[in-house]
Tab-separated table of N, CA and C in Angstrom:
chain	number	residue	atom	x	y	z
P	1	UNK	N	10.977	-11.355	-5.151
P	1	UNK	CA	9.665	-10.775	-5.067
P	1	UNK	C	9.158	-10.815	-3.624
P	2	UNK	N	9.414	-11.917	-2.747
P	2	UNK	CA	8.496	-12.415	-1.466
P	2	UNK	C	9.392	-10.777	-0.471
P	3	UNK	N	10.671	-10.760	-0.702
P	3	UNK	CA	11.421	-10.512	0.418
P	3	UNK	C	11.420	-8.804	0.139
P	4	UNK	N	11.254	-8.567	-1.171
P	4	UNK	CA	10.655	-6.851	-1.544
P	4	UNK	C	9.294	-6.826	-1.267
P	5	UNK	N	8.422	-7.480	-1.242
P	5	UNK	CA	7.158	-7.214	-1.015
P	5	UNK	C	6.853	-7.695	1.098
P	6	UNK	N	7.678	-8.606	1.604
P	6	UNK	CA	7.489	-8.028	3.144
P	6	UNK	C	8.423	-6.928	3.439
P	7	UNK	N	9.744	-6.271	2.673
P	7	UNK	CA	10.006	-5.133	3.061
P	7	UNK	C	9.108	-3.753	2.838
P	8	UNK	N	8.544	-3.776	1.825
P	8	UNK	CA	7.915	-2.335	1.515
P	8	UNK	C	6.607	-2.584	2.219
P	9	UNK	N	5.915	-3.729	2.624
P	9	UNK	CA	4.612	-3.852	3.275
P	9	UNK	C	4.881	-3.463	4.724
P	10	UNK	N	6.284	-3.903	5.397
P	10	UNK	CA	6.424	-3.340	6.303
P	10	UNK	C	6.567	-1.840	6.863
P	11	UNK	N	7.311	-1.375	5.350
P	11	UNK	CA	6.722	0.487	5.930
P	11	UNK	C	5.842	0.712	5.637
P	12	UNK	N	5.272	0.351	4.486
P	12	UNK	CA	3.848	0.880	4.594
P	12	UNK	C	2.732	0.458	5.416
P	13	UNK	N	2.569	-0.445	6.666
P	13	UNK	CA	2.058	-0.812	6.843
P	13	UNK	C	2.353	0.829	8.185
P	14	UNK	N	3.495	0.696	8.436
P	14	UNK	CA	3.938	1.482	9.461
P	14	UNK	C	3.358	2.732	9.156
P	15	UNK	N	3.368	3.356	7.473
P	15	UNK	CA	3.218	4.531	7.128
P	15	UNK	C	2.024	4.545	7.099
P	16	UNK	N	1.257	3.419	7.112
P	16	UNK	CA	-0.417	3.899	7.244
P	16	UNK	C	-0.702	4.214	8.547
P	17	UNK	N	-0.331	3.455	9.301
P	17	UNK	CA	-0.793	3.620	10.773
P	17	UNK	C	-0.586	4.918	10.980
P	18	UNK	N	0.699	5.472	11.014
P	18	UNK	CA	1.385	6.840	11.353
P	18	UNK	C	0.142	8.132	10.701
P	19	UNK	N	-0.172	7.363	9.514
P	19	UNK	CA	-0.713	8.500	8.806
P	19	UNK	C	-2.503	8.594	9.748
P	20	UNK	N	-2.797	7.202	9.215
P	20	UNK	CA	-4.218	7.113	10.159
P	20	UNK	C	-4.274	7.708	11.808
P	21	UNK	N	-3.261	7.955	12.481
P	21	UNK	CA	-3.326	8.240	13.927
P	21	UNK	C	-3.531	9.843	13.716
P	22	UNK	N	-2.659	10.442	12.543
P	22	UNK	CA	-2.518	12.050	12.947
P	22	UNK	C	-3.924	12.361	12.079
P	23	UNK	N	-4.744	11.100	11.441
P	23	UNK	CA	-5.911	11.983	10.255
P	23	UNK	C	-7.005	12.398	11.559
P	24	UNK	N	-7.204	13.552	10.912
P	24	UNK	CA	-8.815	14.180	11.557
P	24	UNK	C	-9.813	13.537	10.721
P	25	UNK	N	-9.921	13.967	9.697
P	25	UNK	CA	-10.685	13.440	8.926
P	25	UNK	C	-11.208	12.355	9.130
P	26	UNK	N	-12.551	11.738	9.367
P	26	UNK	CA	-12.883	10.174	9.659
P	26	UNK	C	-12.739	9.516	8.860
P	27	UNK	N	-13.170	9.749	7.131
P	27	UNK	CA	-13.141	9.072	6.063
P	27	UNK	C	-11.321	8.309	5.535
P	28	UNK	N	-10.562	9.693	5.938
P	28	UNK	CA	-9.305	9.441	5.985
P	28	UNK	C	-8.897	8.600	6.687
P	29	UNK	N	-8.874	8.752	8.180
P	29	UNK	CA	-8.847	7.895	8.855
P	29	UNK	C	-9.373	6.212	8.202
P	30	UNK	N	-10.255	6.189	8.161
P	30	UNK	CA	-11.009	4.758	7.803
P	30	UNK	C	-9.813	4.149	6.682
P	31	UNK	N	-9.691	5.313	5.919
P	31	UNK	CA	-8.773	4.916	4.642
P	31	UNK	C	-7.691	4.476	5.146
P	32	UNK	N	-6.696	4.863	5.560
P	32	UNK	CA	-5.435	4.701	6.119
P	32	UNK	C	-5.384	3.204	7.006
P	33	UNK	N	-6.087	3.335	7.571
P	33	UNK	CA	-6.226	1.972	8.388
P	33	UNK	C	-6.941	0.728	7.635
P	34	UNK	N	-7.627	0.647	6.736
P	34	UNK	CA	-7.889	0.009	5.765
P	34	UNK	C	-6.726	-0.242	5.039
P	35	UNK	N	-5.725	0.899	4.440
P	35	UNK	CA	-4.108	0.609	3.905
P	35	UNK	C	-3.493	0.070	4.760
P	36	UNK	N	-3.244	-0.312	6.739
P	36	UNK	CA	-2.510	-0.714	7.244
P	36	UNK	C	-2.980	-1.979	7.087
P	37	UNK	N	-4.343	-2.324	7.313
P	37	UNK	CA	-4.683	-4.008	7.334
P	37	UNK	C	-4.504	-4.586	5.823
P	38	UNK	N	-4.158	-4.064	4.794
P	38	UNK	CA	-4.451	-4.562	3.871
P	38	UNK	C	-2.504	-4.992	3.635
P	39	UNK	N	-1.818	-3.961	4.098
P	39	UNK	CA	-0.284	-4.340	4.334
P	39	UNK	C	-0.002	-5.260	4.963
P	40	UNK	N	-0.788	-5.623	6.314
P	40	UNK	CA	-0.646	-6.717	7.220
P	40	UNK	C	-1.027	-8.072	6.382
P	41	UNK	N	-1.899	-7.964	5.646
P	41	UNK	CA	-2.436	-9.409	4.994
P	41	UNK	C	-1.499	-9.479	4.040
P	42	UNK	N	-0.803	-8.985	3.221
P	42	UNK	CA	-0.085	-9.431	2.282
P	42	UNK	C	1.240	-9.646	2.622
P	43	UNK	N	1.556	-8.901	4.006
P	43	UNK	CA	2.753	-9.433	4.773
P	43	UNK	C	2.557	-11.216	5.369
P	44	UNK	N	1.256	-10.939	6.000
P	44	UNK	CA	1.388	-12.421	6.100
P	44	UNK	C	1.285	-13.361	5.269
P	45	UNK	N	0.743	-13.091	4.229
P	45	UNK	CA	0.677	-14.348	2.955
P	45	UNK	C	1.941	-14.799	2.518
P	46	UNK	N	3.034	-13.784	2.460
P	46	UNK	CA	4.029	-13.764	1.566
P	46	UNK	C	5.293	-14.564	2.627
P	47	UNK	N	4.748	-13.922	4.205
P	47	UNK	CA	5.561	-14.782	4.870
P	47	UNK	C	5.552	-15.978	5.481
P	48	UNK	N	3.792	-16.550	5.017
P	48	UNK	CA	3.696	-17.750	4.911
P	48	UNK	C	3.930	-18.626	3.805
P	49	UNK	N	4.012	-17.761	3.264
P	49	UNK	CA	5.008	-18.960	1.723
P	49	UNK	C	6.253	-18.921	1.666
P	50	UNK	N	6.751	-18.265	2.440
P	50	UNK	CA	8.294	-18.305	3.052
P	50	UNK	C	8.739	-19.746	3.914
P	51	UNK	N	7.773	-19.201	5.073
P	51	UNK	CA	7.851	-20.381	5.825
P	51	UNK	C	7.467	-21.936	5.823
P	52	UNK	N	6.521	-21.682	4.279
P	52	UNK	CA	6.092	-23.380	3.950
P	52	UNK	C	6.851	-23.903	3.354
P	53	UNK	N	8.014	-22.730	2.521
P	53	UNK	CA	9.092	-23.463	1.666
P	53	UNK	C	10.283	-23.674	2.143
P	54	UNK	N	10.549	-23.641	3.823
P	54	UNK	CA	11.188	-23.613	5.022
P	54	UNK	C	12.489	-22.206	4.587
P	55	UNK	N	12.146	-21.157	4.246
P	55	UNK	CA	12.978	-20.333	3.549
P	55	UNK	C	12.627	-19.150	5.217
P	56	UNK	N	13.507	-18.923	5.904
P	56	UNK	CA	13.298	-17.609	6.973
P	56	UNK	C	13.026	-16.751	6.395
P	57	UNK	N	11.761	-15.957	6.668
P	57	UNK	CA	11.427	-14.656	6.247
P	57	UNK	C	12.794	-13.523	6.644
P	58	UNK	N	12.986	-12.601	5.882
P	58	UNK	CA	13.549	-11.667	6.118
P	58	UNK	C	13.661	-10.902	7.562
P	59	UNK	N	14.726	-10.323	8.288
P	59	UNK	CA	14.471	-9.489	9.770
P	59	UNK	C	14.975	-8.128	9.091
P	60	UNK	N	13.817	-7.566	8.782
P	60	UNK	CA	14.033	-6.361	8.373
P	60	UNK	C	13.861	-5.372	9.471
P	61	UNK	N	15.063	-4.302	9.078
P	61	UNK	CA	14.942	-3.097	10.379
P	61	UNK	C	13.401	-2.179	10.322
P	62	UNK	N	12.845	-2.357	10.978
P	62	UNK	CA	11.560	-1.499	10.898
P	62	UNK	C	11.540	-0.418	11.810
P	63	UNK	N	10.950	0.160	11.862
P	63	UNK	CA	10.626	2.079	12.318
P	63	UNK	C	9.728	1.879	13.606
P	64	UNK	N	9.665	2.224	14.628
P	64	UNK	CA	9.131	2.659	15.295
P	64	UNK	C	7.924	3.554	15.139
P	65	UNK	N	6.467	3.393	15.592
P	65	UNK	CA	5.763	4.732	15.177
P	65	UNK	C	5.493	5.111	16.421
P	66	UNK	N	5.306	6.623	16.528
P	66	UNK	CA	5.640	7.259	17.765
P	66	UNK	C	3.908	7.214	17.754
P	67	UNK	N	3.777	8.016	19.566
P	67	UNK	CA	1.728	7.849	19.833
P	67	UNK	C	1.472	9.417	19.418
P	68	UNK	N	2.540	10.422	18.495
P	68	UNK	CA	2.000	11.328	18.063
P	68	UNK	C	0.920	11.627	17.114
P	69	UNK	N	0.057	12.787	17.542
P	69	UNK	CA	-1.300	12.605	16.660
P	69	UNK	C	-1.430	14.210	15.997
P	70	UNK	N	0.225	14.215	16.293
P	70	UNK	CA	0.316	15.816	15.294
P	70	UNK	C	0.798	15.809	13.642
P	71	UNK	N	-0.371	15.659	13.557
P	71	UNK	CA	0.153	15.769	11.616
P	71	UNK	C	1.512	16.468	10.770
P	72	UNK	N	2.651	15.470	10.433
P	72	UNK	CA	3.848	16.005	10.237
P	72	UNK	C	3.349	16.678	8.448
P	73	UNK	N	2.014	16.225	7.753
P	73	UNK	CA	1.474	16.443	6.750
P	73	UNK	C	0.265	17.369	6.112
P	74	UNK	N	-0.132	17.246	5.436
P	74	UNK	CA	-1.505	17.497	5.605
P	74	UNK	C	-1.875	16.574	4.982
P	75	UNK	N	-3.294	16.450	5.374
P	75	UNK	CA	-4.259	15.063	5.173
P	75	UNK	C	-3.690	15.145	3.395
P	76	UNK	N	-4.345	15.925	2.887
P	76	UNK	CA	-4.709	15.937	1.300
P	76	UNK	C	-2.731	15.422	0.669
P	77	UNK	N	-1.766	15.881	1.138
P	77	UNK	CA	-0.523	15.127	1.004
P	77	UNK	C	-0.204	13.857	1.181
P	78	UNK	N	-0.761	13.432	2.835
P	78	UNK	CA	-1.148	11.936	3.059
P	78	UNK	C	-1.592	11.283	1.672
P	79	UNK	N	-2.654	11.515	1.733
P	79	UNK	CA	-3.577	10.663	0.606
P	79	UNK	C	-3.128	10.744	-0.927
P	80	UNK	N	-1.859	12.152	-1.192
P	80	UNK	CA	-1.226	11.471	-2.741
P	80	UNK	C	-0.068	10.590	-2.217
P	81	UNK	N	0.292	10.972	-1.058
P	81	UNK	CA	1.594	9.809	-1.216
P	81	UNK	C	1.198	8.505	-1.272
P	82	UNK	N	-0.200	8.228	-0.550
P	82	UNK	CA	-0.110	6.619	-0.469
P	82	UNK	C	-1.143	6.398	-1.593
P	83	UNK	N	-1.975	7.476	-2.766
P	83	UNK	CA	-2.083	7.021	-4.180
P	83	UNK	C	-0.407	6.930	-4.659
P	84	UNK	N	0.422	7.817	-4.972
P	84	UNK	CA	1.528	7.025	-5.415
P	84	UNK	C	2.606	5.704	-5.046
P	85	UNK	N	2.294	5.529	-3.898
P	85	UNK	CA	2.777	4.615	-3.038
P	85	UNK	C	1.994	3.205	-4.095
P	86	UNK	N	0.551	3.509	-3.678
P	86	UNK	CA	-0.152	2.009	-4.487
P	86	UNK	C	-0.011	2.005	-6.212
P	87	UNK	N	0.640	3.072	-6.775
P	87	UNK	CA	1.073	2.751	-7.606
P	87	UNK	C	1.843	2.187	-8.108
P	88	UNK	N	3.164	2.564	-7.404
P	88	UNK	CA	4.410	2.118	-7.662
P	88	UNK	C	4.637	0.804	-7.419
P	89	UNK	N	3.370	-0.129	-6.239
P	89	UNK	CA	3.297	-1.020	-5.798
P	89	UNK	C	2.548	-2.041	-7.013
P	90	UNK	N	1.870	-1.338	-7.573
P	90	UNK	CA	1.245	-2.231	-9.346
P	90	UNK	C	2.078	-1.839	-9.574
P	91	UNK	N	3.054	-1.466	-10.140
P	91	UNK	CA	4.232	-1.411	-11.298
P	91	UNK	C	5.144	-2.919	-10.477
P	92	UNK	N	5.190	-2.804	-9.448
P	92	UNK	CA	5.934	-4.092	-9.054
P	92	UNK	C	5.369	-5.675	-8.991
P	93	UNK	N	4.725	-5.624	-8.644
P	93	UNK	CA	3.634	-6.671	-8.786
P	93	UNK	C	3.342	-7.411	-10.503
P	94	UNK	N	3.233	-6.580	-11.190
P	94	UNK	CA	3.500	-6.625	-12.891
P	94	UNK	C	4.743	-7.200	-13.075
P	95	UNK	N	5.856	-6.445	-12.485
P	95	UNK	CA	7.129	-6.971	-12.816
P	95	UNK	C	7.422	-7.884	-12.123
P	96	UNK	N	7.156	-8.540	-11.217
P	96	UNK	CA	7.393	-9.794	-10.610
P	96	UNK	C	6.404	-10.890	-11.201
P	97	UNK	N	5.429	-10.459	-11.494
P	97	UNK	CA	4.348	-11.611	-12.357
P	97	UNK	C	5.081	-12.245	-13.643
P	98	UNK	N	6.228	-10.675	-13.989
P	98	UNK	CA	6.542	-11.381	-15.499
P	98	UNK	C	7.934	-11.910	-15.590
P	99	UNK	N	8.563	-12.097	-13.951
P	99	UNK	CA	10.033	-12.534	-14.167
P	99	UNK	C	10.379	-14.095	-13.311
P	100	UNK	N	8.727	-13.998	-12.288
P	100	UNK	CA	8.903	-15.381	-11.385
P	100	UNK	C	9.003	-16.468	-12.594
P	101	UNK	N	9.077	-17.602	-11.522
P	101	UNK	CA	8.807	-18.989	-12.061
P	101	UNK	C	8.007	-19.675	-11.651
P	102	UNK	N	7.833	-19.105	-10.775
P	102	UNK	CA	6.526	-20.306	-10.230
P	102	UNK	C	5.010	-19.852	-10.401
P	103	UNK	N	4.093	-20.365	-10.712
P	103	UNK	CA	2.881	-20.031	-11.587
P	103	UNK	C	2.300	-19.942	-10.143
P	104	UNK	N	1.875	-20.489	-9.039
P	104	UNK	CA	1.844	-19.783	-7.336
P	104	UNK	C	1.785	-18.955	-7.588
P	105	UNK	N	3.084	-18.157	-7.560
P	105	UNK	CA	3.522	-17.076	-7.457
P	105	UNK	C	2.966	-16.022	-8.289
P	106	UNK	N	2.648	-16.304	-9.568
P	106	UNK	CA	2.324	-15.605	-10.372
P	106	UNK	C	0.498	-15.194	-10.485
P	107	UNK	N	-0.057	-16.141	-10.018
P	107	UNK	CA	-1.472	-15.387	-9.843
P	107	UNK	C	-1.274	-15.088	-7.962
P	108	UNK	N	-0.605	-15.467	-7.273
P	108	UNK	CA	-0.772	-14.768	-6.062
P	108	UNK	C	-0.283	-13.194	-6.624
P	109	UNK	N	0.491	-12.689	-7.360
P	109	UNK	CA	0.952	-11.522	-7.241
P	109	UNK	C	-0.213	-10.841	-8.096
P	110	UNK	N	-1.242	-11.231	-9.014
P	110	UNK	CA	-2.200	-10.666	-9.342
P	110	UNK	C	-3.236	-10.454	-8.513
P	111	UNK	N	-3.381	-11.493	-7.422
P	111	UNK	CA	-4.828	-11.015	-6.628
P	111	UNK	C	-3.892	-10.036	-5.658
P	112	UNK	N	-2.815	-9.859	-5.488
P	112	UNK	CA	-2.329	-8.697	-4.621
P	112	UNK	C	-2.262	-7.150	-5.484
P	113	UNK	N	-1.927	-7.336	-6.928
P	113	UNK	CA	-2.605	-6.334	-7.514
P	113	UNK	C	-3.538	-6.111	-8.049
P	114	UNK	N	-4.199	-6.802	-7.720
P	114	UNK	CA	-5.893	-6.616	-7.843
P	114	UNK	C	-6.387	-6.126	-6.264
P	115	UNK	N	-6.304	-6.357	-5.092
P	115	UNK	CA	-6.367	-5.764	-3.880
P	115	UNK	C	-5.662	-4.276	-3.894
P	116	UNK	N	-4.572	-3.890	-4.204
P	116	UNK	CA	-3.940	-2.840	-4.088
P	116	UNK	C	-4.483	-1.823	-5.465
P	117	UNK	N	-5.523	-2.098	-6.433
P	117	UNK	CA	-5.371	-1.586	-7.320
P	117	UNK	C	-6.956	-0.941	-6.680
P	118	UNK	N	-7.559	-1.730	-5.843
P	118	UNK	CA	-8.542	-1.518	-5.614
P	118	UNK	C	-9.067	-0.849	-4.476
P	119	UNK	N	-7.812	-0.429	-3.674
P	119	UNK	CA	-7.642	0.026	-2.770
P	119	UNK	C	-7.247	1.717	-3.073
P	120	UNK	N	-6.316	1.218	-4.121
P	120	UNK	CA	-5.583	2.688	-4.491
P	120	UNK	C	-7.206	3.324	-5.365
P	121	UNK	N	-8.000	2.843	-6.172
P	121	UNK	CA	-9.121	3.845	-7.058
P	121	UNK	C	-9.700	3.736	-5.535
P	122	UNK	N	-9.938	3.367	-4.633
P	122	UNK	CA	-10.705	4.046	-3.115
P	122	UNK	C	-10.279	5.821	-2.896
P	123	UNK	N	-9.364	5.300	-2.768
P	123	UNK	CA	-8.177	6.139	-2.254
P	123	UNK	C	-8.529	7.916	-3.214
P	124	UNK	N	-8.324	7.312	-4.823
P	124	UNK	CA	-8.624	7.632	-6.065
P	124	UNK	C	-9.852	8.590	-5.233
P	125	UNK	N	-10.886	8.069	-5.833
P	125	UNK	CA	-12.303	8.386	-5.576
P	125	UNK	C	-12.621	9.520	-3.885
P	126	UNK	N	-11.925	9.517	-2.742
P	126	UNK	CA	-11.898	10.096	-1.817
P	126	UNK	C	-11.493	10.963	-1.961
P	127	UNK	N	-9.934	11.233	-2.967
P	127	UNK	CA	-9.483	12.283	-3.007
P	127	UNK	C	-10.207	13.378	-4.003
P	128	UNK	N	-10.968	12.701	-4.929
P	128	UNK	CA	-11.877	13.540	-6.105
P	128	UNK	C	-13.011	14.245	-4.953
P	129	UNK	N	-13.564	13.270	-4.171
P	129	UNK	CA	-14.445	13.869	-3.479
P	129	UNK	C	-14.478	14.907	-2.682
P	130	UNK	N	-12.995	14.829	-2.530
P	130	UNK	CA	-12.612	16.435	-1.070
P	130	UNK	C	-11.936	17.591	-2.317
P	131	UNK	N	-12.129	16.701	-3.055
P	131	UNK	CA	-11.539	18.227	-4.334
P	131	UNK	C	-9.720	18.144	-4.546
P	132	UNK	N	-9.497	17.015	-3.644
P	132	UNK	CA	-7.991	16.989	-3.725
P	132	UNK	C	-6.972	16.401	-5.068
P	133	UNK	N	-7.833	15.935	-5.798
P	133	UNK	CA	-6.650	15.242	-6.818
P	133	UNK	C	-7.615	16.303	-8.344
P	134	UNK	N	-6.799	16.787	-8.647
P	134	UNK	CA	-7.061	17.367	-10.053
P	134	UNK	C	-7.001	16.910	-11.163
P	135	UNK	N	-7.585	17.632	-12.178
P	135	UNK	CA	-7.919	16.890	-13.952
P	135	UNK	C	-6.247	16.742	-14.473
P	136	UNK	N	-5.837	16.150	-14.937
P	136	UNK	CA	-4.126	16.066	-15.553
P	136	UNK	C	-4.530	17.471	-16.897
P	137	UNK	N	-3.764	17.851	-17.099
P	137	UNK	CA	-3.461	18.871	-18.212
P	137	UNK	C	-3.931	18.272	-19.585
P	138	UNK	N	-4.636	18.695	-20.465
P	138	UNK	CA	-5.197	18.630	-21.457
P	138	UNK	C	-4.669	19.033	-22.841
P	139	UNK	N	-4.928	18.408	-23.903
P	139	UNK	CA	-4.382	19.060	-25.116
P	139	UNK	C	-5.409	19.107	-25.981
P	140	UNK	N	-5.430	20.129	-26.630
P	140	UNK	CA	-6.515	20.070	-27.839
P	140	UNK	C	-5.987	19.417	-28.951
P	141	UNK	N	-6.749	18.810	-29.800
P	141	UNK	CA	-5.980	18.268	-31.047
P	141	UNK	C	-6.842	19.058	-32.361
């Protein structure tokens, strides 16, 4: 769990920044960089319980982000990838709550999906507001 959760915090921490540098948008902006600090804190938590259990954190290959501020996206794309991004990130967090052993471990991985869950309905809520995330398909019964 510790060593998947500082790998994927590390791109995403990368992928927020990247994303926050090319947003015009201010609100976006704010968002994105709010997703990079919130990657940084759970990187460090996880790699301080690494290091208290004298266990070396992982040297994972990380990405470079370039000082480009030309959007390889568009904003409204930005903002579903990193709603699906914080999803996929509660689906993991769940599954590590229900396979650890150590009870630590197990409410630390809830207040991290409780931060990320709360981050992602932000996220949620911004994109309703610019008109970007739509109603899911409906059925009559």
């Amino acid at each position: 769990m510790l060593y998947h959760s500082i790998e994927t915090n590390i791109s995403g921490m990368q992928l927020m920044m990247g994303f926050a540098q090319c947003a015009k948008d201010e609100e976006v902006k704010k968002y994105f960089t709010k997703g990079q600090e919130l990657s940084k804190e759970i990187l460090k938590e996880t790699t301080d319980i690494l290091l208290q259990n004298n266990i070396q954190p992982p040297a994972t290959q990380g990405g470079t982000v370039t000082n480009s501020t030309n959007a390889p996206f568009s904003e409204k794309l930005m903002m579903y990838c990193t709603y699906l991004l914080g999803g996929f990130s509660l689906g993991v967090q769940g599954f590590s709550a229900a396979f650890v052993l150590r009870n630590d471990m197990i409410a630390k991985s809830g207040v991290f999906a409780k931060d990320v869950f709360e981050y992602t309905m932000e996220g949620a809520k911004l994109m309703m507001s610019k008109g970007w995330l739509e109603e899911p398909p409906e059925m009559d019964l």
